[in-house]
CSV table of C-alpha atoms in Angstrom, one decimal:
chain,number,residue,atom,x,y,z
A,1,GLU,CA,-51.3,-10.4,-15.4
A,2,CYS,CA,-49.7,-13.7,-14.4
A,3,ASP,CA,-49.2,-16.2,-17.2
A,4,ILE,CA,-48.0,-19.1,-15.2
A,5,PHE,CA,-48.0,-19.6,-11.4
A,6,ILE,CA,-45.6,-22.1,-9.7
A,7,TYR,CA,-46.3,-23.5,-6.2
A,8,ARG,CA,-45.1,-26.3,-3.9
A,9,PRO,CA,-48.1,-28.4,-2.8
A,10,THR,CA,-48.9,-29.2,0.8
A,11,GLN,CA,-51.3,-31.9,1.9
A,12,ASP,CA,-52.9,-29.8,4.7
A,13,LYS,CA,-56.3,-28.0,4.5
A,14,GLU,CA,-54.6,-25.0,2.9
A,15,GLY,CA,-53.2,-27.2,0.1
A,16,PHE,CA,-56.6,-28.7,-0.7
A,17,ASP,CA,-58.3,-25.3,-0.5
A,18,PHE,CA,-55.8,-23.9,-3.0
A,19,LEU,CA,-56.7,-26.5,-5.6
A,20,GLU,CA,-60.3,-25.5,-5.2
A,21,ASN,CA,-59.6,-21.8,-5.3
A,22,LEU,CA,-57.5,-22.2,-8.4
A,23,LYS,CA,-60.7,-23.0,-10.4
A,24,THR,CA,-61.8,-19.5,-9.6
A,25,ILE,CA,-58.4,-17.8,-10.2
A,26,GLN,CA,-58.0,-19.7,-13.5
A,27,ILE,CA,-54.3,-19.4,-14.0
A,28,LYS,CA,-52.2,-22.1,-15.6
A,29,THR,CA,-50.2,-23.5,-12.7
A,30,ILE,CA,-47.1,-25.7,-12.2
A,31,ALA,CA,-47.1,-27.9,-9.1
A,32,TRP,CA,-43.4,-28.1,-8.2
A,33,ILE,CA,-43.1,-31.4,-6.4
A,34,HIS,CA,-40.4,-31.6,-3.7
A,35,ASN,CA,-42.4,-34.1,-1.6
A,36,THR,CA,-45.0,-36.2,-3.5
A,37,PRO,CA,-48.6,-35.2,-2.4
A,38,PHE,CA,-50.0,-38.7,-2.7
A,39,LYS,CA,-53.5,-37.6,-1.5
A,40,GLN,CA,-53.8,-35.0,-4.2
A,41,LEU,CA,-52.5,-36.8,-7.2
A,42,ARG,CA,-55.8,-37.7,-8.8
A,43,LEU,CA,-57.2,-34.2,-8.0
A,44,MET,CA,-54.3,-32.7,-9.8
A,45,ALA,CA,-54.5,-35.1,-12.7
A,46,LYS,CA,-58.0,-33.9,-13.6
A,47,HIS,CA,-57.7,-30.3,-12.4
A,48,PRO,CA,-58.2,-28.0,-15.4
A,49,TYR,CA,-55.6,-25.4,-14.2
A,50,ILE,CA,-52.8,-27.7,-13.1
A,51,ALA,CA,-50.8,-27.5,-16.3
A,52,ARG,CA,-47.7,-29.4,-15.2
A,53,TYR,CA,-46.6,-31.6,-12.3
A,54,VAL,CA,-42.8,-31.1,-12.1
A,55,ASN,CA,-40.8,-33.8,-10.3
A,56,VAL,CA,-37.3,-33.1,-9.0
A,57,SER,CA,-35.8,-36.5,-9.8
A,58,LYS,CA,-36.3,-39.2,-12.4
A,59,GLU,CA,-37.1,-41.9,-9.8
A,60,GLN,CA,-39.8,-39.7,-8.5
A,61,TYR,CA,-41.2,-39.3,-12.0
A,62,ASP,CA,-40.9,-43.0,-12.9
A,63,MET,CA,-43.0,-44.2,-9.9
A,64,LEU,CA,-46.0,-42.4,-11.5
A,65,ARG,CA,-45.8,-44.1,-14.9
A,66,ASP,CA,-49.3,-45.8,-14.7
A,67,HIS,CA,-50.9,-43.0,-12.8
A,68,PRO,CA,-53.1,-40.4,-14.6
A,69,ILE,CA,-50.8,-37.6,-13.4
A,70,ILE,CA,-48.1,-38.8,-15.8
A,71,TYR,CA,-49.8,-37.0,-18.6
A,72,LYS,CA,-49.0,-33.7,-16.9
A,73,ALA,CA,-45.7,-34.8,-15.5
A,74,ASP,CA,-42.2,-33.5,-16.2
A,75,MET,CA,-38.8,-33.8,-14.5
A,76,ILE,CA,-36.3,-31.0,-13.7
A,77,CYS,CA,-33.6,-31.5,-11.0
A,78,ASN,CA,-33.0,-28.8,-8.5
A,79,GLY,CA,-30.1,-26.5,-9.5
A,80,PHE,CA,-27.1,-26.1,-7.3
A,81,ASP,CA,-24.1,-23.7,-7.2
A,82,PRO,CA,-21.1,-25.6,-5.9
A,83,LYS,CA,-18.7,-22.6,-5.6
A,84,LEU,CA,-18.9,-22.4,-1.9
A,85,TYR,CA,-18.2,-26.1,-1.4
A,86,ILE,CA,-15.4,-26.9,-3.9
A,87,PRO,CA,-12.1,-26.9,-2.0
A,88,LYS,CA,-9.8,-24.0,-2.9
A,89,GLU,CA,-6.7,-26.0,-2.2
A,90,GLU,CA,-5.8,-29.6,-1.6
A,91,VAL,CA,-7.5,-31.1,1.4
A,92,LYS,CA,-5.9,-33.7,3.6
A,93,LYS,CA,-8.6,-36.4,4.0
A,94,GLU,CA,-9.3,-37.8,7.5
A,95,LYS,CA,-10.5,-41.3,8.3
A,96,SER,CA,-14.0,-40.0,9.1
A,97,VAL,CA,-17.6,-40.8,8.0
A,98,VAL,CA,-19.9,-37.7,8.2
A,99,TYR,CA,-23.6,-38.0,8.4
A,100,MET,CA,-25.6,-34.8,7.8
A,101,GLY,CA,-29.3,-34.3,8.1
A,102,SER,CA,-32.1,-34.0,10.6
A,103,LEU,CA,-32.0,-36.5,13.4
A,104,ILE,CA,-35.5,-37.8,13.0
A,105,HIS,CA,-36.6,-41.3,12.3
A,106,THR,CA,-37.5,-40.7,8.7
A,107,LYS,CA,-33.9,-39.6,7.9
A,108,CYS,CA,-32.7,-43.0,9.2
A,109,PHE,CA,-29.5,-42.1,11.0
A,110,HIS,CA,-30.1,-45.1,13.2
A,111,ILE,CA,-29.2,-47.4,10.2
A,112,LEU,CA,-25.7,-45.9,10.1
A,113,ALA,CA,-25.5,-46.1,13.9
A,114,ARG,CA,-26.6,-49.7,13.8
A,115,VAL,CA,-23.6,-50.8,11.7
A,116,TRP,CA,-21.0,-48.5,13.3
A,117,LYS,CA,-19.4,-51.0,15.7
A,118,LYS,CA,-19.1,-53.4,12.8
A,119,VAL,CA,-17.1,-50.8,10.9
A,120,LEU,CA,-14.9,-50.3,14.0
A,121,GLN,CA,-14.1,-54.0,14.1
A,122,LYS,CA,-12.3,-53.5,10.7
A,123,VAL,CA,-11.2,-49.9,11.0
A,124,PRO,CA,-10.7,-49.2,14.7
A,125,ASP,CA,-9.4,-45.6,14.2
A,126,ALA,CA,-12.4,-44.5,12.1
A,127,LYS,CA,-14.4,-41.5,13.4
A,128,LEU,CA,-18.2,-40.9,13.0
A,129,GLU,CA,-19.2,-37.2,12.8
A,130,VAL,CA,-22.8,-36.1,12.8
A,131,ILE,CA,-24.0,-32.7,11.6
A,132,GLY,CA,-27.6,-31.9,12.4
A,133,SER,CA,-30.0,-32.5,15.2
A,134,GLY,CA,-33.6,-33.1,16.0
A,135,GLN,CA,-34.0,-29.3,16.0
A,136,LEU,CA,-32.9,-28.8,12.4
A,137,TYR,CA,-36.5,-28.0,11.3
A,138,ASP,CA,-37.9,-27.0,14.6
A,139,ARG,CA,-35.6,-25.2,17.0
A,140,ASN,CA,-38.1,-25.6,19.9
A,141,SER,CA,-38.1,-29.4,19.8
A,142,LYS,CA,-37.4,-31.1,23.1
A,143,LEU,CA,-34.2,-33.2,23.0
A,144,GLY,CA,-33.1,-36.3,24.8
A,145,ASP,CA,-30.3,-37.3,27.2
A,146,TRP,CA,-27.6,-36.7,24.6
A,147,ASN,CA,-29.2,-33.4,23.7
A,148,ILE,CA,-29.1,-34.3,20.0
A,149,ALA,CA,-32.5,-35.8,19.1
A,150,ASP,CA,-36.0,-36.4,20.5
A,151,GLU,CA,-35.7,-38.8,23.4
A,152,LYS,CA,-37.8,-41.5,21.7
A,153,TYR,CA,-35.4,-41.4,18.7
A,154,GLU,CA,-32.3,-41.1,20.8
A,155,ALA,CA,-33.3,-44.3,22.6
A,156,VAL,CA,-33.2,-46.1,19.2
A,157,PHE,CA,-29.7,-45.2,18.3
A,158,ARG,CA,-27.9,-44.6,21.6
A,159,PRO,CA,-27.3,-48.3,22.3
A,160,TYR,CA,-25.5,-48.6,19.0
A,161,LEU,CA,-23.1,-45.8,19.8
A,162,SER,CA,-22.5,-46.5,23.5
A,163,ASP,CA,-19.8,-48.5,25.3
A,164,LYS,CA,-20.6,-51.3,27.8
A,165,ASN,CA,-21.1,-48.6,30.5
A,166,GLY,CA,-23.6,-46.7,28.5
A,167,ASN,CA,-21.3,-43.8,27.6
A,168,LYS,CA,-21.0,-42.4,24.1
A,169,LEU,CA,-18.2,-43.9,22.1
A,170,ALA,CA,-15.1,-41.7,22.0
A,171,ASN,CA,-14.9,-41.8,18.2
A,172,VAL,CA,-18.4,-40.4,17.7
A,173,VAL,CA,-18.8,-36.6,17.5
A,174,PHE,CA,-22.2,-34.8,17.4
A,175,HIS,CA,-21.7,-31.3,16.0
A,176,GLY,CA,-25.4,-30.2,16.2
A,177,VAL,CA,-26.8,-27.8,13.7
A,178,LEU,CA,-24.1,-25.9,11.7
A,179,GLY,CA,-24.0,-23.2,9.1
A,180,ASN,CA,-21.1,-22.8,6.6
A,181,GLU,CA,-18.7,-24.1,9.3
A,182,LYS,CA,-19.9,-27.5,8.3
A,183,ILE,CA,-18.1,-27.3,4.9
A,184,PRO,CA,-14.5,-27.9,6.2
A,185,ILE,CA,-15.7,-30.9,8.1
A,186,MET,CA,-17.4,-32.3,4.9
A,187,GLN,CA,-14.4,-31.6,2.8
A,188,LYS,CA,-12.0,-33.4,5.1
A,189,ALA,CA,-14.2,-36.5,5.5
A,190,MET,CA,-13.3,-39.6,3.5
A,191,ILE,CA,-17.0,-40.5,3.3
A,192,GLY,CA,-20.3,-38.6,3.3
A,193,CYS,CA,-23.4,-40.5,4.3
A,194,PRO,CA,-26.9,-39.0,3.5
A,195,ASN,CA,-30.1,-40.8,4.6
A,196,PRO,CA,-29.1,-44.5,4.2
A,197,SER,CA,-32.6,-45.6,3.5
A,198,GLY,CA,-33.5,-43.1,0.8
A,199,VAL,CA,-37.0,-42.8,2.4
A,200,THR,CA,-38.5,-39.3,1.9
A,201,GLU,CA,-35.6,-38.4,-0.5
A,202,ASN,CA,-36.5,-37.2,-4.0
A,203,CYS,CA,-33.5,-34.9,-4.7
A,204,PRO,CA,-31.5,-35.1,-1.5
A,205,GLY,CA,-29.4,-31.9,-1.2
A,206,VAL,CA,-27.1,-33.5,1.3
A,207,ALA,CA,-25.8,-35.9,-1.3
A,208,ILE,CA,-25.2,-33.0,-3.7
A,209,GLU,CA,-23.4,-30.9,-1.1
A,210,PHE,CA,-21.0,-33.8,-0.1
A,211,GLN,CA,-20.0,-34.4,-3.7
A,212,ALA,CA,-19.5,-30.7,-4.3
A,213,CYS,CA,-17.0,-30.9,-1.4
A,214,GLY,CA,-15.1,-33.6,-3.2
A,215,THR,CA,-16.3,-36.3,-0.7
A,216,ALA,CA,-17.3,-39.8,-1.8
A,217,ILE,CA,-20.8,-40.9,-0.9
A,218,VAL,CA,-21.8,-44.2,0.8
A,219,SER,CA,-25.5,-44.7,1.2
A,220,GLY,CA,-28.5,-46.7,0.1
A,221,ALA,CA,-29.4,-47.5,-3.5
A,222,PHE,CA,-32.9,-46.1,-3.1
A,223,TRP,CA,-35.1,-43.3,-4.6
A,224,GLY,CA,-33.5,-39.9,-5.0
A,225,LEU,CA,-30.1,-41.2,-4.1
A,226,LEU,CA,-30.1,-43.1,-7.4
A,227,ASP,CA,-30.4,-39.7,-9.2
A,228,THR,CA,-28.0,-37.6,-7.1
A,229,VAL,CA,-25.2,-40.1,-6.8
A,230,ASP,CA,-23.5,-41.8,-9.8
A,231,ASN,CA,-23.0,-45.3,-8.3
A,232,ASN,CA,-19.4,-46.6,-8.5
A,233,LYS,CA,-18.2,-43.3,-9.9
A,234,THR,CA,-19.0,-40.7,-7.2
A,235,GLY,CA,-20.0,-43.1,-4.4
A,236,LEU,CA,-21.0,-46.6,-3.5
A,237,LEU,CA,-24.6,-47.4,-3.0
A,238,GLY,CA,-26.0,-50.6,-1.5
A,239,LYS,CA,-29.3,-52.1,-0.2
A,240,THR,CA,-28.4,-54.0,3.0
A,241,ASP,CA,-26.5,-53.4,6.3
A,242,TYR,CA,-23.8,-55.8,5.0
A,243,GLU,CA,-23.3,-53.7,1.9
A,244,LEU,CA,-23.3,-50.5,3.9
A,245,VAL,CA,-20.5,-51.8,6.2
A,246,ASN,CA,-18.5,-53.2,3.3
A,247,ASN,CA,-18.7,-50.0,1.3
A,248,ILE,CA,-17.7,-47.8,4.2
A,249,VAL,CA,-14.8,-50.1,5.1
A,250,ASN,CA,-13.8,-50.4,1.4
A,251,LEU,CA,-13.2,-46.6,1.1
A,252,LEU,CA,-11.8,-46.1,4.6
A,253,GLN,CA,-9.1,-48.7,3.8
A,254,ASN,CA,-8.5,-47.3,0.3
A,255,GLU,CA,-7.9,-43.6,0.5
A,256,LYS,CA,-6.9,-43.4,-3.2
A,257,LYS,CA,-10.3,-44.8,-4.3
A,258,ALA,CA,-12.2,-42.5,-1.9
A,259,ILE,CA,-10.3,-39.4,-3.3
A,260,GLU,CA,-11.0,-40.5,-6.9
A,261,LEU,CA,-14.7,-40.9,-6.2
A,262,GLY,CA,-14.7,-37.5,-4.5
A,263,GLU,CA,-13.0,-35.8,-7.4
A,264,ASN,CA,-15.5,-37.4,-9.8
A,265,GLY,CA,-18.3,-36.0,-7.6
A,266,ILE,CA,-17.3,-32.4,-8.1
A,267,GLU,CA,-17.5,-32.8,-11.9
A,268,PHE,CA,-20.8,-34.7,-11.7
A,269,ILE,CA,-22.4,-31.9,-9.6
A,270,LYS,CA,-21.1,-29.2,-11.9
A,271,ASP,CA,-22.6,-30.9,-14.9
A,272,LYS,CA,-25.9,-32.4,-13.7
A,273,PHE,CA,-27.1,-29.6,-11.4
A,274,ASN,CA,-25.7,-26.7,-13.3
A,275,HIS,CA,-28.1,-23.7,-12.9
A,276,GLU,CA,-27.7,-22.6,-16.6
A,277,LYS,CA,-28.8,-26.1,-17.7
A,278,ILE,CA,-31.7,-26.3,-15.2
A,279,SER,CA,-32.9,-22.8,-16.1
A,280,THR,CA,-32.9,-23.7,-19.8
A,281,LYS,CA,-35.2,-26.6,-18.9
A,282,TRP,CA,-37.6,-24.3,-17.0
A,283,LYS,CA,-37.7,-21.9,-19.9
A,284,GLU,CA,-38.6,-24.7,-22.3
A,285,LEU,CA,-41.3,-25.8,-19.9
A,286,PHE,CA,-42.8,-22.3,-19.8
A,287,LYS,CA,-42.8,-22.2,-23.6
A,288,ASN,CA,-44.6,-25.6,-23.8
A,289,ILE,CA,-47.3,-24.6,-21.3
A,290,LYS,CA,-47.9,-21.2,-23.0
A,291,ASN,CA,-48.3,-22.9,-26.4
A,292,ASP,CA,-50.4,-25.7,-24.9
A,293,ASN,CA,-48.0,-28.3,-26.2
A,294,LYS,CA,-48.7,-32.0,-25.4
A,295,VAL,CA,-46.7,-33.6,-22.6
A,296,GLU,CA,-44.0,-35.9,-23.7
A,297,ILE,CA,-43.7,-39.2,-21.7
A,298,LEU,CA,-40.1,-39.6,-20.7
A,299,PRO,CA,-38.3,-42.9,-21.5
A,300,ILE,CA,-37.1,-45.3,-18.8
A,301,ASP,CA,-33.4,-44.5,-19.0
A,302,GLN,CA,-32.1,-45.6,-15.6
A,303,ASN,CA,-32.6,-48.4,-13.2
A,304,PRO,CA,-35.2,-50.2,-15.3
A,305,GLU,CA,-35.9,-53.0,-12.7
A,306,TYR,CA,-36.3,-50.7,-9.7
A,307,GLU,CA,-39.7,-50.5,-8.1
A,308,PHE,CA,-41.5,-52.3,-11.0
A,309,LYS,CA,-41.2,-49.3,-13.3
A,310,GLN,CA,-41.3,-51.6,-16.4
A,311,PHE,CA,-44.5,-53.1,-15.2
A,312,SER,CA,-45.9,-49.7,-14.5
A,313,GLU,CA,-45.1,-48.5,-18.1
A,314,ARG,CA,-46.8,-51.6,-19.6
A,315,MET,CA,-49.8,-50.9,-17.4
A,316,ARG,CA,-49.9,-47.3,-18.7
A,317,LEU,CA,-49.9,-48.5,-22.3
A,318,PHE,CA,-52.5,-51.1,-21.5
A,319,LYS,CA,-54.8,-48.4,-19.9
A,320,GLU,CA,-54.3,-46.2,-23.0
A,321,LYS,CA,-55.3,-49.1,-25.3
A,322,TYR,CA,-58.3,-50.3,-23.2
A,323,ARG,CA,-59.8,-47.1,-21.8
A,324,PHE,CA,-62.4,-49.0,-19.7
A,325,CYS,CA,-59.4,-50.1,-17.5
A,326,LYS,CA,-58.3,-46.6,-16.6
A,327,PHE,CA,-60.0,-46.9,-13.2
A,328,LEU,CA,-57.4,-49.5,-12.1
A,329,PRO,CA,-55.2,-48.3,-9.3
A,330,ALA,CA,-51.6,-47.3,-10.2
A,331,TYR,CA,-48.7,-49.2,-8.8
A,332,ILE,CA,-47.8,-46.4,-6.5
A,333,GLU,CA,-51.3,-46.5,-5.0
A,334,LEU,CA,-51.2,-50.3,-4.6
A,335,ARG,CA,-47.8,-49.9,-2.9
A,336,ARG,CA,-49.3,-47.4,-0.4
A,337,TYR,CA,-52.4,-49.6,0.2
A,338,HIS,CA,-50.1,-52.5,1.0
A,339,LYS,CA,-48.0,-50.4,3.4
A,340,LYS,CA,-51.2,-49.2,5.2
A,341,LEU,CA,-52.6,-52.8,5.4
A,342,THR,CA,-49.3,-54.1,6.7
A,343,LYS,CA,-49.2,-51.5,9.4
A,344,ILE,CA,-52.9,-52.2,10.4
A,345,LEU,CA,-52.3,-55.9,10.6
A,346,GLY,CA,-48.9,-55.5,12.3
A,347,ALA,CA,-47.3,-57.8,9.8
């Protein structure tokens, strides 16, 4: 006697089989999208029992504006309880930058490692602390010489963090995978740095955790980071190595500003990711599905020039007006075709 079923799609055989079996089960279903299932988008768009496609960030939603799935799409951030992270008393900040996340290529720790020596040229007493390892998601993964990531990936970032003799720089600390003991390290840091590229990030929990700790963010102005960080209010986001270095140095040399951004971060997380607010949105969604209410297309209300979203919106309206053009590929599909072609050609 289930009214609505919620699931997180996967792009393996089981995920595709589920979509087929759902036609037999015949239950109104919400696809809760933590990672965009690109290969299934058109299947979901025309599937009779996928009632809603719920994104976890606005940037994730906006990239689908001219795709058929937009007419089933909604956006609800992940909720977060900050109680465990908010400092109980005043914390003395240290001149440290903390990266937290899996040490795999898609999380782009190597970008931060690449600029670290440039940071040291301007702030010689800065410290880089790394929470996480290549075993974060798979404890059986084989690690490299530094026992922190897969050897192939370690070989990418080791040169950036080694002295002329090949030894690890003294001001770099690898903590490995930590539980709640990570929190004091995050609270004391002047800067928290999630995935600097934003690649694979839709609603990055690391950015939320750092801000809940009262720690300013420095990272990339890309994808989910644009939703989870209030640029210039809770952190500093940039798009180049040059901006990454400047933003880190800026805050390391200006403790007052770093503390101000960190304090703003606590209030930002309390407000935007409040469980009561998020739960209310889910309840409203359930009501709309049960009543077969039409999906409302959300407005472009942030970063209007990012990833051609204005163009995508115009294309959506064009396809609505001229139905014979609805077969045209969406921007996100063209983007993926271009990436594949570039990879094949080695360009």
